[in-house]
Amino acid sequence: MFANFRLAMTWLHTWFGLVLGFILMAAFFFGALSVFDREIDRWAIPETRFAPQHMPSFDAVLKPVYEKLKPHPDDMVATQKRVIGDLPHPDTLTISSLYAYTTHRDPVLTIGAEFDIPNELKDAADEHAHVHGWATIDPRSGEFLSDDKLKIGSNWFYPMHYRLNWSWMLVGYWLVGLAGFIMLVALVTGVIIHRKIFREFFTFRPWKRTQRSALDLHNLTGVVAFPFHFFFAFTGLVIFASWLYFPVGDTLLRPLHKQHEVVEAQRTGLPNEPAGVPAPLASVDAMILEAKRRWAARDMPGEVGLLFINHLGDINGYVSLYRAGSDQVALVGQAIHFKASTGEVLREEPPPSVVGSINEFLTGLHLQHFEHWLLRWLYVLGGLLGCVCIATGFIFFVEKRKRKHAESGSQGSRIVDALAVTTVTGMLIATIGMLVVNRVLPADLVGKGDWEKLAFWGFWLLALLHALWRSAPVAMAARNPAWAEQCRVLAALAFLAVATNWLTTGDHLLKTVFIDTYWPVAGLDLSLLVGALIAAWAGGRLACKSTSFPGMKQEGEAYE
Amino acid sequence: MINTTDQARALSTSHRLHASMRDRLHLFVVARIAAALLGGYAFTWGFTAFGITGLVALGGDFHEAETALMLIAFLVYLPLFLWAFVATSLFRVWAVLGGGALVMTAVAWGLQQVLLS
C-alpha cells in the first residue's frame, strides 16, 4: 500500500493525527487551563477569594473537622456495588486513614478519609474494604464548603485534561492515553515528513492562501514547541503508566509486588496492617513542629503540604508528613513518619535513588506544583501552541481536499471541517459559557455544580449542531460561516463572563488589579478580555476575507 | 457502437478491480493498525514485565525497577508502532511482536516463581 517509508509516515501522521487530534485538542487546551486550575476555582467560588493558607493546626482545627467528616454519598453508592449485604449507616463508620492536602496556591484545604466497612467483598481479589469521604474546608475556621459548589478549575477542567470527565470503564483515561501516544507518533512522523526543519522554523507566510499559511503555522508551532509537546505527551503517559497503561505490578507481578511490600514494611518500620489494639493519637502539632525542625536542619525549611495518618486509632498507626514542594521541581516530599500514639520518629525518608529522582523530576515538571509564575505562563503558551498546531493540522487537511471533494461530491472535508469548528471554537464556547452560567446561577442553588456541567456539555453540543448546520459551503469548496459566527459568540461570552463576575461579586478589574489586588481573579478576567478581543478580531477577519480563490495557481511545492 | 460497449465493459471491469483493491487496502490498513496498536502494546507489556522481574532478580528494588521500566515503556512502544507500518511482511510483524510478548511474559512469570520460592 505504501510506496515508500516517507509515504507510510505521511499516512500515519495524517490519519492518526486527524482522528486522535480531536481528543488531543481537549488534552492540550484543558492542560493549559489546568496550569491555573486553583485560580479558576477562586473565580468560580467567590467566597474562597482569600490568600493561600498553610496547613492549619491539626489538634485545634482539623481534629474536630475529621470528627464531622462522613463517607461521601457518591462513594457509598459505588461501594455498595462491590460488597455483599447492605452497608452500615454512614454515621456509624469510623475512620481508618485520613489525609489533608494543600499547595502554595490554595486558600482552601482538601481533606479526605477512608472508613472501614465490615462487609465482605464480592471480588476475592479486591482488598479495598473501605468507603471514602472527602470535603473542602476553610482552614481558618474549619468550616465545610458546600459540596454543591463545583471547583471548575481543579475538579472539571483539570480532569478534562487527562480523562475527558468520562469515568465509565476508565474510557476517558484510555482515549487521552491513546491520543498522547499518537502525539508522540505524530511528532516523530512529522519530523520525518518534513526534514527541512531548520527552514520551517522561520517560515510563516500569512499572506499566502489558507492551505499554505495553515501548513506554515502547523510546522512552525510543531517545530518551535517540539520539546514541549514531546515532553508533555511523554511524561503524561508515564504518570499513569504503572497504574493504568501498563499495570504489570498489579496483575502479572502482583505476588512479587506483595512480597516487596511486606519486606519494605519491615525495613521502614511502617506497619502495613493494623494490630487491632486501640491506641490514642498523640499531638500531631508537635510532630509538625519536629518535622519542620528536621527539614530546616537539612537546610530546606518548609511547610507541610500533605498530612497522612494510617491505621488511625490503632497501636500500629503512624503519621506521615510530606513537605510542600513549592521550591523544587521534583515531586519529592522528604517525608518524615511518626508513631501516631507517641509522636516518636519512625523514619525519615532518604533522598531518592537515581531512577526515582529522574522520575520525580520528569513528573514534577509536568505537574508543576512548584512556585514559578513565569514558567507557569510559559506552560499556558506551550499548551496553546499545541492547540494551534493541531487546529492548523485540521485546516490544512480540509483545505487540501475540499476542492477535490467538491468536484467528486464527497462530504469528507465538510464533516472534518464541522468537527474542527466544534473542537476549536466550540470547545472555547463550552468553557467560557460554563463560567458565565456559574456567575448567573444563584450561589446557593442546590446541585449548582451539576447545572454547570450540564451547561458545559450543552454549549458544546449546540456548537456541534451549529457547525454541522452551517457546513454546506465546505462541500462547494467555500468556508463554513460557523467559524466566524462562533468567534463572535465567543467574544460576547467572554465579555459577558467578566461583566457578570463584576455584577455578582463586585470584583471589577480596577479593584482586583489596583485597589485590593487579587491576581487569581484579575488574571482570569484579563485573559477573558484578551480572548474576547482576539475572538472578535478573528470573527471579523473570517467574515470578510473572501472564502475561495478561483483561478489561483497551485504552488510549486507538492506536499503530501 | 462496439467500441463504446467495449469501453463500458472495460470501465466496469476496472471499477470492480478498483473496488476489490480498495477492499484489500482497507483490510491491509486494519491489519496494520491492529498489529501496531495491539501487537506493539502486547510486546511492550511483556517487555516491562520481563524488565521488572529481571532487575529484581539482579538485586534491584521492585519499585525502582517498575519506575525504570515505566520510563522506558513508551520509548519501546513508539518505534515498534512505526515499524509495524513499514515492515514488508505482516507475518514477521506479528511473529516478532506477538512472539516476543509471549516469550517475555512467560519468562517474567517463571522468574517470578523462582524469586518467590
Tab-separated table of C-alpha atoms in Angstrom, chain A residues 145-460:
chain	number	residue	atom	x	y	z
A	145	LEU	CA	-17.595	24.346	51.950
A	146	SER	CA	-20.812	23.330	50.219
A	147	ASP	CA	-20.450	20.255	48.022
A	148	ASP	CA	-22.835	21.869	45.532
A	149	LYS	CA	-20.158	24.333	44.504
A	150	LEU	CA	-18.010	22.879	41.779
A	151	LYS	CA	-14.308	23.748	41.714
A	152	ILE	CA	-14.466	24.392	37.989
A	153	GLY	CA	-10.685	24.627	37.631
A	154	SER	CA	-9.374	21.686	39.632
A	155	ASN	CA	-12.417	19.395	39.509
A	156	TRP	CA	-13.700	19.990	35.996
A	157	PHE	CA	-11.107	21.494	33.625
A	158	TYR	CA	-8.227	19.554	35.182
A	159	PRO	CA	-9.886	16.106	34.861
A	160	MET	CA	-10.974	17.082	31.325
A	161	HIS	CA	-7.239	17.250	30.620
A	162	TYR	CA	-6.471	13.620	31.466
A	163	ARG	CA	-9.800	11.730	31.345
A	164	LEU	CA	-12.287	13.937	29.465
A	165	ASN	CA	-14.540	13.721	32.556
A	166	TRP	CA	-15.629	10.360	31.247
A	167	SER	CA	-15.025	7.882	34.049
A	168	TRP	CA	-17.168	4.978	32.818
A	169	MET	CA	-14.833	1.963	32.452
A	170	LEU	CA	-11.919	4.438	32.503
A	171	VAL	CA	-12.653	5.145	28.827
A	172	GLY	CA	-11.606	8.769	29.185
A	173	TYR	CA	-8.162	7.820	30.509
A	174	TRP	CA	-7.636	5.333	27.687
A	175	LEU	CA	-8.702	7.780	24.999
A	176	VAL	CA	-6.408	10.511	26.325
A	177	GLY	CA	-3.612	7.945	26.723
A	178	LEU	CA	-4.034	6.787	23.137
A	179	ALA	CA	-4.128	10.408	21.977
A	180	GLY	CA	-0.961	11.168	23.959
A	181	PHE	CA	0.798	8.221	22.378
A	182	ILE	CA	-0.380	9.324	18.945
A	183	MET	CA	1.026	12.766	19.734
A	184	LEU	CA	4.446	11.111	20.040
A	185	VAL	CA	3.790	9.257	16.771
A	186	ALA	CA	2.697	12.492	15.068
A	187	LEU	CA	5.790	14.357	16.280
A	188	VAL	CA	8.199	11.699	15.052
A	189	THR	CA	6.414	11.182	11.732
A	190	GLY	CA	6.075	14.946	11.326
A	191	VAL	CA	9.847	15.353	11.544
A	192	ILE	CA	10.365	12.503	9.070
A	193	ILE	CA	7.894	14.023	6.591
A	194	HIS	CA	9.287	17.496	6.659
A	195	ARG	CA	13.047	17.133	7.079
A	196	LYS	CA	13.660	20.812	6.286
A	197	ILE	CA	13.149	21.540	9.947
A	198	PHE	CA	15.528	24.467	10.210
A	199	ARG	CA	13.990	26.384	7.347
A	200	GLU	CA	10.484	25.785	8.623
A	201	PHE	CA	11.498	27.342	11.895
A	202	PHE	CA	11.464	30.707	10.114
A	203	THR	CA	8.733	30.178	7.581
A	204	PHE	CA	5.324	31.730	8.068
A	205	ARG	CA	3.563	33.338	5.125
A	206	PRO	CA	0.167	34.511	6.318
A	207	TRP	CA	-0.447	36.364	3.061
A	208	LYS	CA	-0.424	33.155	1.046
A	209	ARG	CA	-3.599	31.177	0.587
A	210	THR	CA	-5.097	29.408	3.587
A	211	GLN	CA	-3.739	25.971	2.772
A	212	ARG	CA	-0.171	27.261	2.525
A	213	SER	CA	-0.246	29.511	5.583
A	214	ALA	CA	-2.039	26.876	7.669
A	215	LEU	CA	0.751	24.436	6.854
A	216	ASP	CA	3.401	27.057	7.653
A	217	LEU	CA	1.814	27.681	11.038
A	218	HIS	CA	1.386	23.943	11.628
A	219	ASN	CA	5.099	23.358	11.005
A	220	LEU	CA	6.178	26.435	12.914
A	221	THR	CA	4.202	25.639	16.072
A	222	GLY	CA	5.155	21.974	15.812
A	223	VAL	CA	8.864	22.687	15.439
A	224	VAL	CA	9.224	25.626	17.837
A	225	ALA	CA	7.457	23.817	20.655
A	226	PHE	CA	8.626	20.316	19.694
A	227	PRO	CA	10.457	19.665	23.005
A	228	PHE	CA	7.460	20.973	24.937
A	229	HIS	CA	4.984	18.786	23.055
A	230	PHE	CA	7.126	15.672	23.265
A	231	PHE	CA	7.893	16.187	26.938
A	232	PHE	CA	4.288	16.679	27.998
A	233	ALA	CA	2.847	13.852	25.920
A	234	PHE	CA	5.573	11.508	27.149
A	235	THR	CA	5.501	12.398	30.857
A	236	GLY	CA	1.707	12.439	30.784
A	237	LEU	CA	1.831	8.788	29.729
A	238	VAL	CA	4.487	7.956	32.334
A	239	ILE	CA	2.393	9.471	35.141
A	240	PHE	CA	-0.393	6.946	34.518
A	241	ALA	CA	1.762	4.081	33.208
A	242	SER	CA	2.176	1.874	36.263
A	243	TRP	CA	-1.401	2.403	37.409
A	244	LEU	CA	-3.327	2.109	34.162
A	245	TYR	CA	-1.455	1.745	30.891
A	246	PHE	CA	0.996	-0.999	31.927
A	247	PRO	CA	-0.233	-2.225	35.331
A	248	VAL	CA	2.065	-5.272	35.394
A	249	GLY	CA	2.778	-4.735	39.107
A	250	ASP	CA	-0.911	-5.078	39.936
A	251	THR	CA	-1.632	-8.012	37.649
A	252	LEU	CA	1.007	-10.441	36.432
A	253	LEU	CA	3.612	-9.419	39.005
A	254	ARG	CA	1.196	-8.889	41.874
A	255	PRO	CA	2.742	-11.679	44.021
A	256	LEU	CA	6.210	-10.140	43.642
A	257	HIS	CA	4.808	-6.700	44.405
A	258	LYS	CA	3.086	-8.001	47.568
A	259	GLN	CA	6.234	-9.685	48.776
A	260	HIS	CA	8.137	-6.461	48.250
A	261	GLU	CA	5.610	-4.514	50.294
A	262	VAL	CA	5.907	-6.889	53.239
A	263	VAL	CA	9.703	-6.695	53.149
A	264	GLU	CA	9.505	-2.922	52.723
A	265	ALA	CA	7.218	-2.565	55.767
A	266	GLN	CA	9.767	-4.467	57.875
A	267	ARG	CA	12.632	-2.356	56.568
A	268	THR	CA	10.970	1.028	57.043
A	269	GLY	CA	9.187	0.147	60.273
A	270	LEU	CA	5.924	1.485	58.853
A	271	PRO	CA	3.323	-1.179	59.602
A	272	ASN	CA	1.436	-2.484	56.582
A	273	GLU	CA	-1.526	-3.666	58.657
A	274	PRO	CA	-3.249	-2.506	61.877
A	275	ALA	CA	-2.588	-4.544	65.018
A	276	GLY	CA	-6.168	-4.465	66.253
A	277	VAL	CA	-5.100	-2.846	69.526
A	278	PRO	CA	-6.648	0.590	70.099
A	279	ALA	CA	-4.353	3.496	70.954
A	280	PRO	CA	-4.854	7.250	71.313
A	281	LEU	CA	-3.400	9.857	68.959
A	282	ALA	CA	-0.554	11.982	70.322
A	283	SER	CA	-0.288	15.686	69.462
A	284	VAL	CA	0.094	15.969	65.684
A	285	ASP	CA	1.045	19.642	66.011
A	286	ALA	CA	4.125	18.572	67.961
A	287	MET	CA	5.011	16.184	65.121
A	288	ILE	CA	4.584	19.016	62.603
A	289	LEU	CA	6.972	21.181	64.648
A	290	GLU	CA	9.508	18.354	64.793
A	291	ALA	CA	9.220	17.743	61.029
A	292	LYS	CA	9.786	21.419	60.280
A	293	ARG	CA	12.787	21.428	62.636
A	294	ARG	CA	14.272	18.443	60.815
A	295	TRP	CA	13.691	19.963	57.360
A	296	ALA	CA	15.316	23.198	58.496
A	297	ALA	CA	18.258	21.205	59.870
A	298	ARG	CA	18.675	19.656	56.410
A	299	ASP	CA	18.812	23.192	55.020
A	300	MET	CA	15.405	23.059	53.359
A	301	PRO	CA	12.946	24.773	55.659
A	302	GLY	CA	9.382	24.326	54.527
A	303	GLU	CA	5.725	23.848	55.296
A	304	VAL	CA	3.657	20.669	55.423
A	305	GLY	CA	1.957	20.029	52.077
A	306	LEU	CA	0.453	16.618	52.735
A	307	LEU	CA	-0.531	15.159	56.061
A	308	PHE	CA	-1.410	11.481	56.131
A	309	ILE	CA	-2.421	9.252	59.038
A	310	ASN	CA	-2.650	5.494	58.535
A	311	HIS	CA	-4.304	2.966	60.902
A	312	LEU	CA	-5.874	5.788	62.890
A	313	GLY	CA	-6.695	4.796	66.487
A	314	ASP	CA	-4.573	1.631	66.304
A	315	ILE	CA	-1.272	0.955	68.083
A	316	ASN	CA	0.271	0.436	64.602
A	317	GLY	CA	-0.929	3.858	63.487
A	318	TYR	CA	1.561	6.328	62.022
A	319	VAL	CA	1.545	9.929	60.843
A	320	SER	CA	3.363	10.874	57.630
A	321	LEU	CA	4.251	14.496	56.948
A	322	TYR	CA	5.321	15.495	53.441
A	323	ARG	CA	6.996	18.792	52.748
A	324	ALA	CA	5.205	21.191	50.371
A	325	GLY	CA	7.494	21.256	47.351
A	326	SER	CA	6.952	24.816	46.157
A	327	ASP	CA	10.717	25.410	45.895
A	328	GLN	CA	11.724	22.348	43.844
A	329	VAL	CA	10.770	20.780	40.545
A	330	ALA	CA	10.823	17.144	41.659
A	331	LEU	CA	7.752	15.881	43.448
A	332	VAL	CA	9.669	14.683	46.489
A	333	GLY	CA	8.068	15.002	49.887
A	334	GLN	CA	11.120	14.467	52.152
A	335	ALA	CA	8.598	12.573	54.230
A	336	ILE	CA	9.020	12.086	57.956
A	337	HIS	CA	6.943	9.382	59.640
A	338	PHE	CA	5.911	9.408	63.286
A	339	LYS	CA	4.375	6.802	65.562
A	340	ALA	CA	0.818	8.088	65.972
A	341	SER	CA	0.408	7.049	69.615
A	342	THR	CA	3.666	8.518	70.937
A	343	GLY	CA	4.930	11.023	68.374
A	344	GLU	CA	8.368	9.388	68.132
A	345	VAL	CA	10.043	9.487	64.727
A	346	LEU	CA	9.776	6.136	62.978
A	347	ARG	CA	11.600	7.028	59.823
A	348	GLU	CA	12.993	9.917	57.841
A	349	GLU	CA	12.874	9.182	54.163
A	350	PRO	CA	16.304	9.177	52.478
A	351	PRO	CA	16.883	11.062	49.227
A	352	PRO	CA	15.502	9.117	46.267
A	353	SER	CA	17.690	6.917	44.065
A	354	VAL	CA	18.810	7.934	40.594
A	355	VAL	CA	15.831	6.297	38.845
A	356	GLY	CA	13.469	7.741	41.431
A	357	SER	CA	14.988	11.198	41.006
A	358	ILE	CA	14.606	11.111	37.235
A	359	ASN	CA	11.005	10.018	37.537
A	360	GLU	CA	10.167	12.606	40.175
A	361	PHE	CA	11.851	15.354	38.209
A	362	LEU	CA	10.029	14.496	34.971
A	363	THR	CA	6.592	14.059	36.515
A	364	GLY	CA	7.203	17.057	38.781
A	365	LEU	CA	7.990	19.199	35.764
A	366	HIS	CA	4.728	18.079	34.162
A	367	LEU	CA	2.519	18.535	37.231
A	368	GLN	CA	4.203	21.799	38.231
A	369	HIS	CA	3.482	22.121	41.909
A	370	PHE	CA	6.477	24.394	42.344
A	371	GLU	CA	6.336	28.150	42.503
A	372	HIS	CA	7.459	29.841	39.301
A	373	TRP	CA	4.925	32.202	37.787
A	374	LEU	CA	6.834	32.926	34.587
A	375	LEU	CA	7.197	29.231	33.813
A	376	ARG	CA	3.530	28.784	34.656
A	377	TRP	CA	2.627	31.260	31.903
A	378	LEU	CA	5.080	29.621	29.506
A	379	TYR	CA	3.231	26.338	30.096
A	380	VAL	CA	-0.005	28.063	29.082
A	381	LEU	CA	1.707	29.400	25.980
A	382	GLY	CA	3.116	25.955	25.137
A	383	GLY	CA	-0.294	24.349	25.572
A	384	LEU	CA	-1.929	26.942	23.340
A	385	LEU	CA	0.812	26.491	20.720
A	386	GLY	CA	-0.065	22.806	20.769
A	387	CYS	CA	-3.696	23.746	20.120
A	388	VAL	CA	-2.648	25.968	17.208
A	389	CYS	CA	-0.565	23.121	15.809
A	390	ILE	CA	-3.486	20.674	15.957
A	391	ALA	CA	-6.074	23.180	14.680
A	392	THR	CA	-3.914	24.193	11.702
A	393	GLY	CA	-3.486	20.483	11.014
A	394	PHE	CA	-7.272	20.189	10.689
A	395	ILE	CA	-7.445	23.274	8.475
A	396	PHE	CA	-4.666	22.030	6.231
A	397	PHE	CA	-6.433	18.665	5.929
A	398	VAL	CA	-9.645	20.395	4.828
A	399	GLU	CA	-8.051	22.999	2.547
A	400	LYS	CA	-6.004	20.371	0.753
A	401	ARG	CA	-9.061	18.259	-0.046
A	402	LYS	CA	-12.090	20.468	-0.292
A	403	ARG	CA	-11.770	21.343	-3.984
A	404	LYS	CA	-11.311	17.712	-4.908
A	405	HIS	CA	-14.219	16.763	-2.671
A	406	ALA	CA	-16.378	19.488	-4.197
A	407	GLU	CA	-15.731	18.012	-7.644
A	408	SER	CA	-16.374	14.417	-6.613
A	409	GLY	CA	-19.329	15.238	-4.365
A	410	SER	CA	-17.625	13.812	-1.282
A	411	GLN	CA	-18.749	15.093	2.118
A	412	GLY	CA	-15.431	14.217	3.794
A	413	SER	CA	-13.890	17.639	4.191
A	414	ARG	CA	-17.271	19.112	5.135
A	415	ILE	CA	-17.583	16.755	8.121
A	416	VAL	CA	-13.964	17.181	9.205
A	417	ASP	CA	-14.352	20.952	8.995
A	418	ALA	CA	-17.522	20.910	11.120
A	419	LEU	CA	-15.766	18.763	13.716
A	420	ALA	CA	-12.823	21.171	13.645
A	421	VAL	CA	-15.170	24.092	14.335
A	422	THR	CA	-16.613	22.107	17.240
A	423	THR	CA	-13.240	21.306	18.776
A	424	VAL	CA	-11.741	24.773	18.264
A	425	THR	CA	-14.351	27.475	18.806
A	426	GLY	CA	-16.959	25.053	20.176
A	427	MET	CA	-14.688	23.919	22.997
A	428	LEU	CA	-13.996	27.541	23.934
A	429	ILE	CA	-17.705	28.350	23.892
A	430	ALA	CA	-18.387	25.404	26.224
A	431	THR	CA	-15.610	26.522	28.579
A	432	ILE	CA	-16.487	30.181	28.765
A	433	GLY	CA	-20.219	29.515	28.600
A	434	MET	CA	-19.788	27.390	31.722
A	435	LEU	CA	-18.102	30.301	33.506
A	436	VAL	CA	-20.959	32.639	32.554
A	437	VAL	CA	-23.513	30.127	33.832
A	438	ASN	CA	-21.505	29.830	37.055
A	439	ARG	CA	-21.898	33.566	37.635
A	440	VAL	CA	-25.543	33.754	36.594
A	441	LEU	CA	-26.938	30.860	38.676
A	442	PRO	CA	-27.848	31.723	42.285
A	443	ALA	CA	-24.963	30.998	44.674
A	444	ASP	CA	-26.962	28.707	46.953
A	445	LEU	CA	-28.706	26.704	44.232
A	446	VAL	CA	-28.915	23.001	45.128
A	447	GLY	CA	-26.819	20.979	42.668
A	448	LYS	CA	-25.275	24.129	41.192
A	449	GLY	CA	-22.203	22.231	40.010
A	450	ASP	CA	-24.356	19.706	38.134
A	451	TRP	CA	-26.110	22.503	36.281
A	452	GLU	CA	-22.754	23.964	35.327
A	453	LYS	CA	-21.564	20.616	33.965
A	454	LEU	CA	-24.793	20.306	32.011
A	455	ALA	CA	-24.272	23.809	30.608
A	456	PHE	CA	-20.725	22.878	29.561
A	457	TRP	CA	-21.860	19.853	27.522
A	458	GLY	CA	-24.964	21.727	26.337
A	459	PHE	CA	-22.960	24.608	24.900
A	460	TRP	CA	-20.598	22.161	23.241
